[in-house]
mmCIF file of the C-alpha atoms, coordinates in Angstrom:
data_MODEL
# 
_entry.id   MODEL 
# 
loop_
_atom_site.group_PDB 
_atom_site.id 
_atom_site.type_symbol 
_atom_site.label_atom_id 
_atom_site.label_alt_id 
_atom_site.label_comp_id 
_atom_site.label_asym_id 
_atom_site.label_entity_id 
_atom_site.label_seq_id 
_atom_site.pdbx_PDB_ins_code 
_atom_site.Cartn_x 
_atom_site.Cartn_y 
_atom_site.Cartn_z 
_atom_site.occupancy 
_atom_site.B_iso_or_equiv 
_atom_site.pdbx_formal_charge 
_atom_site.auth_seq_id 
_atom_site.auth_comp_id 
_atom_site.auth_asym_id 
_atom_site.auth_atom_id 
_atom_site.pdbx_PDB_model_num 
ATOM 1   C CA . MET A 1 1   ? 32.939 -30.738 -107.125 1.00 0.00 ? 1   MET A CA 1 
ATOM 2   C CA . ALA A 1 2   ? 33.329 -26.806 -106.765 1.00 0.00 ? 2   ALA A CA 1 
ATOM 3   C CA . ASP A 1 3   ? 35.054 -25.376 -103.647 1.00 0.00 ? 3   ASP A CA 1 
ATOM 4   C CA . SER A 1 4   ? 32.335 -24.151 -101.251 1.00 0.00 ? 4   SER A CA 1 
ATOM 5   C CA . ARG A 1 5   ? 34.893 -21.874 -99.452  1.00 0.00 ? 5   ARG A CA 1 
ATOM 6   C CA . VAL A 1 6   ? 34.922 -19.516 -102.700 1.00 0.00 ? 6   VAL A CA 1 
ATOM 7   C CA . GLY A 1 7   ? 32.437 -17.378 -104.433 1.00 0.00 ? 7   GLY A CA 1 
ATOM 8   C CA . GLY A 1 8   ? 29.705 -18.327 -102.199 1.00 0.00 ? 8   GLY A CA 1 
ATOM 9   C CA . THR A 1 9   ? 26.871 -15.824 -100.855 1.00 0.00 ? 9   THR A CA 1 
ATOM 10  C CA . VAL A 1 10  ? 24.338 -15.924 -98.413  1.00 0.00 ? 10  VAL A CA 1 
ATOM 11  C CA . ALA A 1 11  ? 21.229 -14.454 -99.161  1.00 0.00 ? 11  ALA A CA 1 
ATOM 12  C CA . SER A 1 12  ? 19.000 -12.755 -96.453  1.00 0.00 ? 12  SER A CA 1 
ATOM 13  C CA . VAL A 1 13  ? 15.257 -13.358 -96.085  1.00 0.00 ? 13  VAL A CA 1 
ATOM 14  C CA . MET A 1 14  ? 14.995 -11.087 -93.137  1.00 0.00 ? 14  MET A CA 1 
ATOM 15  C CA . GLN A 1 15  ? 13.877 -7.713  -94.266  1.00 0.00 ? 15  GLN A CA 1 
ATOM 16  C CA . GLU A 1 16  ? 12.335 -5.251  -92.146  1.00 0.00 ? 16  GLU A CA 1 
ATOM 17  C CA . ALA A 1 17  ? 10.996 -1.945  -93.557  1.00 0.00 ? 17  ALA A CA 1 
ATOM 18  C CA . ARG A 1 18  ? 9.059  -0.605  -90.578  1.00 0.00 ? 18  ARG A CA 1 
ATOM 19  C CA . VAL A 1 19  ? 10.230 2.157   -88.229  1.00 0.00 ? 19  VAL A CA 1 
ATOM 20  C CA . PHE A 1 20  ? 9.613  2.658   -84.665  1.00 0.00 ? 20  PHE A CA 1 
ATOM 21  C CA . PRO A 1 21  ? 10.622 6.487   -83.858  1.00 0.00 ? 21  PRO A CA 1 
ATOM 22  C CA . PRO A 1 22  ? 11.270 6.755   -80.076  1.00 0.00 ? 22  PRO A CA 1 
ATOM 23  C CA . PRO A 1 23  ? 8.674  8.898   -77.890  1.00 0.00 ? 23  PRO A CA 1 
ATOM 24  C CA . ALA A 1 24  ? 9.291  12.696  -78.170  1.00 0.00 ? 24  ALA A CA 1 
ATOM 25  C CA . GLU A 1 25  ? 10.247 13.013  -74.927  1.00 0.00 ? 25  GLU A CA 1 
ATOM 26  C CA . PHE A 1 26  ? 12.982 10.191  -74.788  1.00 0.00 ? 26  PHE A CA 1 
ATOM 27  C CA . SER A 1 27  ? 14.388 12.191  -77.837  1.00 0.00 ? 27  SER A CA 1 
ATOM 28  C CA . ARG A 1 28  ? 14.324 15.185  -76.130  1.00 0.00 ? 28  ARG A CA 1 
ATOM 29  C CA . ARG A 1 29  ? 16.368 13.600  -73.041  1.00 0.00 ? 29  ARG A CA 1 
ATOM 30  C CA . ALA A 1 30  ? 18.878 11.894  -75.044  1.00 0.00 ? 30  ALA A CA 1 
ATOM 31  C CA . ARG A 1 31  ? 22.405 12.674  -75.828  1.00 0.00 ? 31  ARG A CA 1 
ATOM 32  C CA . ILE A 1 32  ? 21.624 12.017  -79.422  1.00 0.00 ? 32  ILE A CA 1 
ATOM 33  C CA . GLY A 1 33  ? 18.266 13.154  -80.083  1.00 0.00 ? 33  GLY A CA 1 
ATOM 34  C CA . SER A 1 34  ? 18.050 13.085  -83.719  1.00 0.00 ? 34  SER A CA 1 
ATOM 35  C CA . LEU A 1 35  ? 19.406 11.978  -86.870  1.00 0.00 ? 35  LEU A CA 1 
ATOM 36  C CA . GLU A 1 36  ? 20.943 15.281  -87.359  1.00 0.00 ? 36  GLU A CA 1 
ATOM 37  C CA . ASP A 1 37  ? 22.973 14.966  -83.950  1.00 0.00 ? 37  ASP A CA 1 
ATOM 38  C CA . TYR A 1 38  ? 23.848 11.178  -84.887  1.00 0.00 ? 38  TYR A CA 1 
ATOM 39  C CA . ARG A 1 39  ? 25.477 12.797  -88.176  1.00 0.00 ? 39  ARG A CA 1 
ATOM 40  C CA . ARG A 1 40  ? 27.167 15.324  -86.158  1.00 0.00 ? 40  ARG A CA 1 
ATOM 41  C CA . VAL A 1 41  ? 28.929 12.812  -83.825  1.00 0.00 ? 41  VAL A CA 1 
ATOM 42  C CA . TYR A 1 42  ? 29.619 10.591  -86.733  1.00 0.00 ? 42  TYR A CA 1 
ATOM 43  C CA . ASP A 1 43  ? 31.302 13.299  -88.716  1.00 0.00 ? 43  ASP A CA 1 
ATOM 44  C CA . ALA A 1 44  ? 33.411 14.220  -85.749  1.00 0.00 ? 44  ALA A CA 1 
ATOM 45  C CA . ALA A 1 45  ? 34.465 10.469  -84.962  1.00 0.00 ? 45  ALA A CA 1 
ATOM 46  C CA . ALA A 1 46  ? 35.196 10.044  -89.010  1.00 0.00 ? 46  ALA A CA 1 
ATOM 47  C CA . ARG A 1 47  ? 37.256 13.249  -89.058  1.00 0.00 ? 47  ARG A CA 1 
ATOM 48  C CA . ASP A 1 48  ? 39.498 12.715  -85.945  1.00 0.00 ? 48  ASP A CA 1 
ATOM 49  C CA . PRO A 1 49  ? 39.157 9.016   -84.743  1.00 0.00 ? 49  PRO A CA 1 
ATOM 50  C CA . GLU A 1 50  ? 42.148 9.150   -82.370  1.00 0.00 ? 50  GLU A CA 1 
ATOM 51  C CA . GLY A 1 51  ? 41.004 12.715  -80.951  1.00 0.00 ? 51  GLY A CA 1 
ATOM 52  C CA . PHE A 1 52  ? 37.354 11.517  -80.945  1.00 0.00 ? 52  PHE A CA 1 
ATOM 53  C CA . TRP A 1 53  ? 38.095 8.151   -78.809  1.00 0.00 ? 53  TRP A CA 1 
ATOM 54  C CA . LYS A 1 54  ? 40.564 9.754   -76.677  1.00 0.00 ? 54  LYS A CA 1 
ATOM 55  C CA . ALA A 1 55  ? 38.092 12.225  -75.315  1.00 0.00 ? 55  ALA A CA 1 
ATOM 56  C CA . ARG A 1 56  ? 35.674 9.676   -74.459  1.00 0.00 ? 56  ARG A CA 1 
ATOM 57  C CA . ALA A 1 57  ? 38.217 7.372   -73.145  1.00 0.00 ? 57  ALA A CA 1 
ATOM 58  C CA . ASP A 1 58  ? 39.866 10.200  -70.831  1.00 0.00 ? 58  ASP A CA 1 
ATOM 59  C CA . ALA A 1 59  ? 36.394 10.076  -68.994  1.00 0.00 ? 59  ALA A CA 1 
ATOM 60  C CA . LEU A 1 60  ? 36.948 6.498   -67.768  1.00 0.00 ? 60  LEU A CA 1 
ATOM 61  C CA . PRO A 1 61  ? 38.456 5.421   -64.776  1.00 0.00 ? 61  PRO A CA 1 
ATOM 62  C CA . TRP A 1 62  ? 41.928 3.870   -65.677  1.00 0.00 ? 62  TRP A CA 1 
ATOM 63  C CA . THR A 1 63  ? 43.468 1.510   -63.178  1.00 0.00 ? 63  THR A CA 1 
ATOM 64  C CA . THR A 1 64  ? 46.516 1.599   -65.592  1.00 0.00 ? 64  THR A CA 1 
ATOM 65  C CA . PRO A 1 65  ? 46.780 4.561   -68.006  1.00 0.00 ? 65  PRO A CA 1 
ATOM 66  C CA . TYR A 1 66  ? 46.706 4.233   -71.756  1.00 0.00 ? 66  TYR A CA 1 
ATOM 67  C CA . THR A 1 67  ? 50.161 4.893   -73.756  1.00 0.00 ? 67  THR A CA 1 
ATOM 68  C CA . LYS A 1 68  ? 48.641 5.341   -77.042  1.00 0.00 ? 68  LYS A CA 1 
ATOM 69  C CA . VAL A 1 69  ? 44.999 5.804   -78.452  1.00 0.00 ? 69  VAL A CA 1 
ATOM 70  C CA . LEU A 1 70  ? 45.642 3.684   -81.706  1.00 0.00 ? 70  LEU A CA 1 
ATOM 71  C CA . ASP A 1 71  ? 48.407 1.461   -82.802  1.00 0.00 ? 71  ASP A CA 1 
ATOM 72  C CA . TRP A 1 72  ? 47.049 0.859   -86.285  1.00 0.00 ? 72  TRP A CA 1 
ATOM 73  C CA . ARG A 1 73  ? 49.239 -2.245  -88.150  1.00 0.00 ? 73  ARG A CA 1 
ATOM 74  C CA . PRO A 1 74  ? 46.748 -3.331  -90.576  1.00 0.00 ? 74  PRO A CA 1 
ATOM 75  C CA . PRO A 1 75  ? 44.654 -5.346  -90.529  1.00 0.00 ? 75  PRO A CA 1 
ATOM 76  C CA . VAL A 1 76  ? 44.865 -5.090  -86.688  1.00 0.00 ? 76  VAL A CA 1 
ATOM 77  C CA . ALA A 1 77  ? 44.092 -2.275  -84.944  1.00 0.00 ? 77  ALA A CA 1 
ATOM 78  C CA . SER A 1 78  ? 45.179 -1.896  -80.907  1.00 0.00 ? 78  SER A CA 1 
ATOM 79  C CA . TRP A 1 79  ? 43.088 0.500   -78.963  1.00 0.00 ? 79  TRP A CA 1 
ATOM 80  C CA . PHE A 1 80  ? 44.181 2.463   -75.598  1.00 0.00 ? 80  PHE A CA 1 
ATOM 81  C CA . VAL A 1 81  ? 47.434 0.365   -75.789  1.00 0.00 ? 81  VAL A CA 1 
ATOM 82  C CA . GLY A 1 82  ? 48.763 -0.354  -72.225  1.00 0.00 ? 82  GLY A CA 1 
ATOM 83  C CA . GLY A 1 83  ? 45.736 0.632   -70.634  1.00 0.00 ? 83  GLY A CA 1 
ATOM 84  C CA . ARG A 1 84  ? 43.550 -1.115  -68.262  1.00 0.00 ? 84  ARG A CA 1 
ATOM 85  C CA . THR A 1 85  ? 40.166 -0.324  -66.734  1.00 0.00 ? 85  THR A CA 1 
ATOM 86  C CA . ASN A 1 86  ? 37.524 -2.174  -65.415  1.00 0.00 ? 86  ASN A CA 1 
ATOM 87  C CA . ALA A 1 87  ? 33.498 -2.161  -66.839  1.00 0.00 ? 87  ALA A CA 1 
ATOM 88  C CA . SER A 1 88  ? 32.170 -2.990  -63.348  1.00 0.00 ? 88  SER A CA 1 
ATOM 89  C CA . ALA A 1 89  ? 34.092 0.042   -61.789  1.00 0.00 ? 89  ALA A CA 1 
ATOM 90  C CA . ALA A 1 90  ? 33.367 2.479   -64.391  1.00 0.00 ? 90  ALA A CA 1 
ATOM 91  C CA . CYS A 1 91  ? 29.684 1.501   -64.581  1.00 0.00 ? 91  CYS A CA 1 
ATOM 92  C CA . LEU A 1 92  ? 29.173 1.518   -60.894  1.00 0.00 ? 92  LEU A CA 1 
ATOM 93  C CA . ASP A 1 93  ? 32.146 2.725   -58.590  1.00 0.00 ? 93  ASP A CA 1 
ATOM 94  C CA . ALA A 1 94  ? 32.744 5.918   -60.465  1.00 0.00 ? 94  ALA A CA 1 
ATOM 95  C CA . GLN A 1 95  ? 28.725 6.699   -60.334  1.00 0.00 ? 95  GLN A CA 1 
ATOM 96  C CA . ILE A 1 96  ? 28.716 6.355   -56.520  1.00 0.00 ? 96  ILE A CA 1 
ATOM 97  C CA . ALA A 1 97  ? 31.864 8.363   -56.327  1.00 0.00 ? 97  ALA A CA 1 
ATOM 98  C CA . ALA A 1 98  ? 30.289 11.156  -58.395  1.00 0.00 ? 98  ALA A CA 1 
ATOM 99  C CA . GLY A 1 99  ? 27.443 11.273  -55.814  1.00 0.00 ? 99  GLY A CA 1 
ATOM 100 C CA . ARG A 1 100 ? 24.913 9.328   -57.712  1.00 0.00 ? 100 ARG A CA 1 
ATOM 101 C CA . GLY A 1 101 ? 24.875 6.118   -55.538  1.00 0.00 ? 101 GLY A CA 1 
ATOM 102 C CA . ASP A 1 102 ? 21.049 6.844   -54.569  1.00 0.00 ? 102 ASP A CA 1 
ATOM 103 C CA . LYS A 1 103 ? 20.206 7.705   -58.344  1.00 0.00 ? 103 LYS A CA 1 
ATOM 104 C CA . THR A 1 104 ? 18.411 4.655   -60.412  1.00 0.00 ? 104 THR A CA 1 
ATOM 105 C CA . ALA A 1 105 ? 20.678 2.366   -61.906  1.00 0.00 ? 105 ALA A CA 1 
ATOM 106 C CA . LEU A 1 106 ? 18.601 -0.218  -63.310  1.00 0.00 ? 106 LEU A CA 1 
ATOM 107 C CA . VAL A 1 107 ? 14.997 -0.484  -63.980  1.00 0.00 ? 107 VAL A CA 1 
ATOM 108 C CA . TRP A 1 108 ? 13.842 -3.970  -65.082  1.00 0.00 ? 108 TRP A CA 1 
ATOM 109 C CA . VAL A 1 109 ? 10.206 -4.683  -66.339  1.00 0.00 ? 109 VAL A CA 1 
ATOM 110 C CA . GLY A 1 110 ? 9.199  -8.070  -66.747  1.00 0.00 ? 110 GLY A CA 1 
ATOM 111 C CA . GLU A 1 111 ? 7.064  -9.565  -69.282  1.00 0.00 ? 111 GLU A CA 1 
ATOM 112 C CA . PRO A 1 112 ? 4.289  -10.529 -69.705  1.00 0.00 ? 112 PRO A CA 1 
ATOM 113 C CA . THR A 1 113 ? 3.573  -9.680  -65.960  1.00 0.00 ? 113 THR A CA 1 
ATOM 114 C CA . GLY A 1 114 ? 4.777  -5.916  -66.035  1.00 0.00 ? 114 GLY A CA 1 
ATOM 115 C CA . GLU A 1 115 ? 6.522  -6.853  -62.816  1.00 0.00 ? 115 GLU A CA 1 
ATOM 116 C CA . ARG A 1 116 ? 9.228  -4.069  -61.977  1.00 0.00 ? 116 ARG A CA 1 
ATOM 117 C CA . ARG A 1 117 ? 12.216 -3.740  -60.072  1.00 0.00 ? 117 ARG A CA 1 
ATOM 118 C CA . THR A 1 118 ? 14.518 -1.278  -59.802  1.00 0.00 ? 118 THR A CA 1 
ATOM 119 C CA . PHE A 1 119 ? 18.179 -0.982  -58.426  1.00 0.00 ? 119 PHE A CA 1 
ATOM 120 C CA . THR A 1 120 ? 20.208 2.046   -57.337  1.00 0.00 ? 120 THR A CA 1 
ATOM 121 C CA . TYR A 1 121 ? 23.979 2.559   -58.421  1.00 0.00 ? 121 TYR A CA 1 
ATOM 122 C CA . ARG A 1 122 ? 24.651 1.374   -54.647  1.00 0.00 ? 122 ARG A CA 1 
ATOM 123 C CA . GLU A 1 123 ? 21.941 -1.417  -54.554  1.00 0.00 ? 123 GLU A CA 1 
ATOM 124 C CA . LEU A 1 124 ? 23.623 -2.664  -57.736  1.00 0.00 ? 124 LEU A CA 1 
ATOM 125 C CA . HIS A 1 125 ? 27.393 -2.407  -56.607  1.00 0.00 ? 125 HIS A CA 1 
ATOM 126 C CA . ALA A 1 126 ? 26.477 -4.460  -53.468  1.00 0.00 ? 126 ALA A CA 1 
ATOM 127 C CA . GLU A 1 127 ? 24.587 -7.190  -55.219  1.00 0.00 ? 127 GLU A CA 1 
ATOM 128 C CA . VAL A 1 128 ? 27.547 -7.420  -57.925  1.00 0.00 ? 128 VAL A CA 1 
ATOM 129 C CA . CYS A 1 129 ? 30.056 -7.599  -55.156  1.00 0.00 ? 129 CYS A CA 1 
ATOM 130 C CA . ARG A 1 130 ? 28.543 -10.300 -53.288  1.00 0.00 ? 130 ARG A CA 1 
ATOM 131 C CA . PHE A 1 131 ? 28.169 -12.004 -56.782  1.00 0.00 ? 131 PHE A CA 1 
ATOM 132 C CA . ALA A 1 132 ? 31.872 -11.550 -57.383  1.00 0.00 ? 132 ALA A CA 1 
ATOM 133 C CA . ALA A 1 133 ? 32.877 -12.570 -54.167  1.00 0.00 ? 133 ALA A CA 1 
ATOM 134 C CA . GLY A 1 134 ? 30.648 -15.834 -54.546  1.00 0.00 ? 134 GLY A CA 1 
ATOM 135 C CA . LEU A 1 135 ? 32.352 -16.492 -57.798  1.00 0.00 ? 135 LEU A CA 1 
ATOM 136 C CA . LYS A 1 136 ? 35.808 -16.274 -56.175  1.00 0.00 ? 136 LYS A CA 1 
ATOM 137 C CA . LYS A 1 137 ? 34.823 -18.502 -53.392  1.00 0.00 ? 137 LYS A CA 1 
ATOM 138 C CA . LEU A 1 138 ? 34.258 -20.898 -56.358  1.00 0.00 ? 138 LEU A CA 1 
ATOM 139 C CA . GLY A 1 139 ? 37.679 -20.699 -57.602  1.00 0.00 ? 139 GLY A CA 1 
ATOM 140 C CA . VAL A 1 140 ? 37.097 -17.850 -60.676  1.00 0.00 ? 140 VAL A CA 1 
ATOM 141 C CA . ARG A 1 141 ? 40.134 -15.926 -61.162  1.00 0.00 ? 141 ARG A CA 1 
ATOM 142 C CA . PRO A 1 142 ? 41.030 -12.869 -63.488  1.00 0.00 ? 142 PRO A CA 1 
ATOM 143 C CA . GLY A 1 143 ? 41.168 -13.684 -67.120  1.00 0.00 ? 143 GLY A CA 1 
ATOM 144 C CA . GLU A 1 144 ? 39.272 -16.658 -66.913  1.00 0.00 ? 144 GLU A CA 1 
ATOM 145 C CA . VAL A 1 145 ? 36.185 -17.371 -69.167  1.00 0.00 ? 145 VAL A CA 1 
ATOM 146 C CA . VAL A 1 146 ? 32.859 -17.608 -67.376  1.00 0.00 ? 146 VAL A CA 1 
ATOM 147 C CA . SER A 1 147 ? 29.663 -18.571 -69.543  1.00 0.00 ? 147 SER A CA 1 
ATOM 148 C CA . ILE A 1 148 ? 26.532 -17.238 -68.304  1.00 0.00 ? 148 ILE A CA 1 
ATOM 149 C CA . TYR A 1 149 ? 23.135 -18.788 -69.378  1.00 0.00 ? 149 TYR A CA 1 
ATOM 150 C CA . MET A 1 150 ? 20.386 -16.792 -67.949  1.00 0.00 ? 150 MET A CA 1 
ATOM 151 C CA . PRO A 1 151 ? 16.972 -14.893 -68.915  1.00 0.00 ? 151 PRO A CA 1 
ATOM 152 C CA . MET A 1 152 ? 17.069 -11.170 -69.627  1.00 0.00 ? 152 MET A CA 1 
ATOM 153 C CA . THR A 1 153 ? 16.647 -10.300 -65.676  1.00 0.00 ? 153 THR A CA 1 
ATOM 154 C CA . PRO A 1 154 ? 18.530 -7.994  -63.192  1.00 0.00 ? 154 PRO A CA 1 
ATOM 155 C CA . GLU A 1 155 ? 20.551 -11.227 -62.241  1.00 0.00 ? 155 GLU A CA 1 
ATOM 156 C CA . LEU A 1 156 ? 22.016 -11.609 -65.696  1.00 0.00 ? 156 LEU A CA 1 
ATOM 157 C CA . VAL A 1 157 ? 23.437 -7.670  -65.235  1.00 0.00 ? 157 VAL A CA 1 
ATOM 158 C CA . ILE A 1 158 ? 24.658 -8.551  -61.781  1.00 0.00 ? 158 ILE A CA 1 
ATOM 159 C CA . ALA A 1 159 ? 26.138 -11.577 -62.943  1.00 0.00 ? 159 ALA A CA 1 
ATOM 160 C CA . MET A 1 160 ? 28.007 -9.793  -66.141  1.00 0.00 ? 160 MET A CA 1 
ATOM 161 C CA . LEU A 1 161 ? 29.015 -6.961  -63.921  1.00 0.00 ? 161 LEU A CA 1 
ATOM 162 C CA . ALA A 1 162 ? 30.535 -9.390  -61.167  1.00 0.00 ? 162 ALA A CA 1 
ATOM 163 C CA . CYS A 1 163 ? 32.560 -11.087 -64.036  1.00 0.00 ? 163 CYS A CA 1 
ATOM 164 C CA . ALA A 1 164 ? 33.893 -7.801  -65.412  1.00 0.00 ? 164 ALA A CA 1 
ATOM 165 C CA . ARG A 1 165 ? 34.781 -6.725  -61.539  1.00 0.00 ? 165 ARG A CA 1 
ATOM 166 C CA . ILE A 1 166 ? 36.789 -9.977  -61.147  1.00 0.00 ? 166 ILE A CA 1 
ATOM 167 C CA . GLY A 1 167 ? 38.656 -9.233  -64.397  1.00 0.00 ? 167 GLY A CA 1 
# 
């Protein structure tokens, strides 16, 4: 009997050739609005990966600053060695601190009804903090695994950011 762990391949039957270009207005307002823009960013990252990612990481709110951008010991790569940040704080608190608390942070449109819900950064922050407090009351602590099984609703975003807030 042949060893199934060696030499096997999986053929994909999922092939998609359609292209769905974004609306022109979306592309005009996007940070990367064209394939040429993407290639410029990609090439910059390829030329100097550490410098490229350091420039982006330095825009994040670090609770503990990193000491090294990349520690590469093939096959293991450790990025932002020693650093600690919080995705919830980076997504919400930093926006509020920058004066964008009343700007729209999340727009949800339900299917098939078209129901629409919006949250400002301040509103989303309040919901995330409330959910995080509920999780803590249930005994969730930093480093624990929380499983989320929810439909694609604003409450899913709130739950994910609440887990990140706890750590």
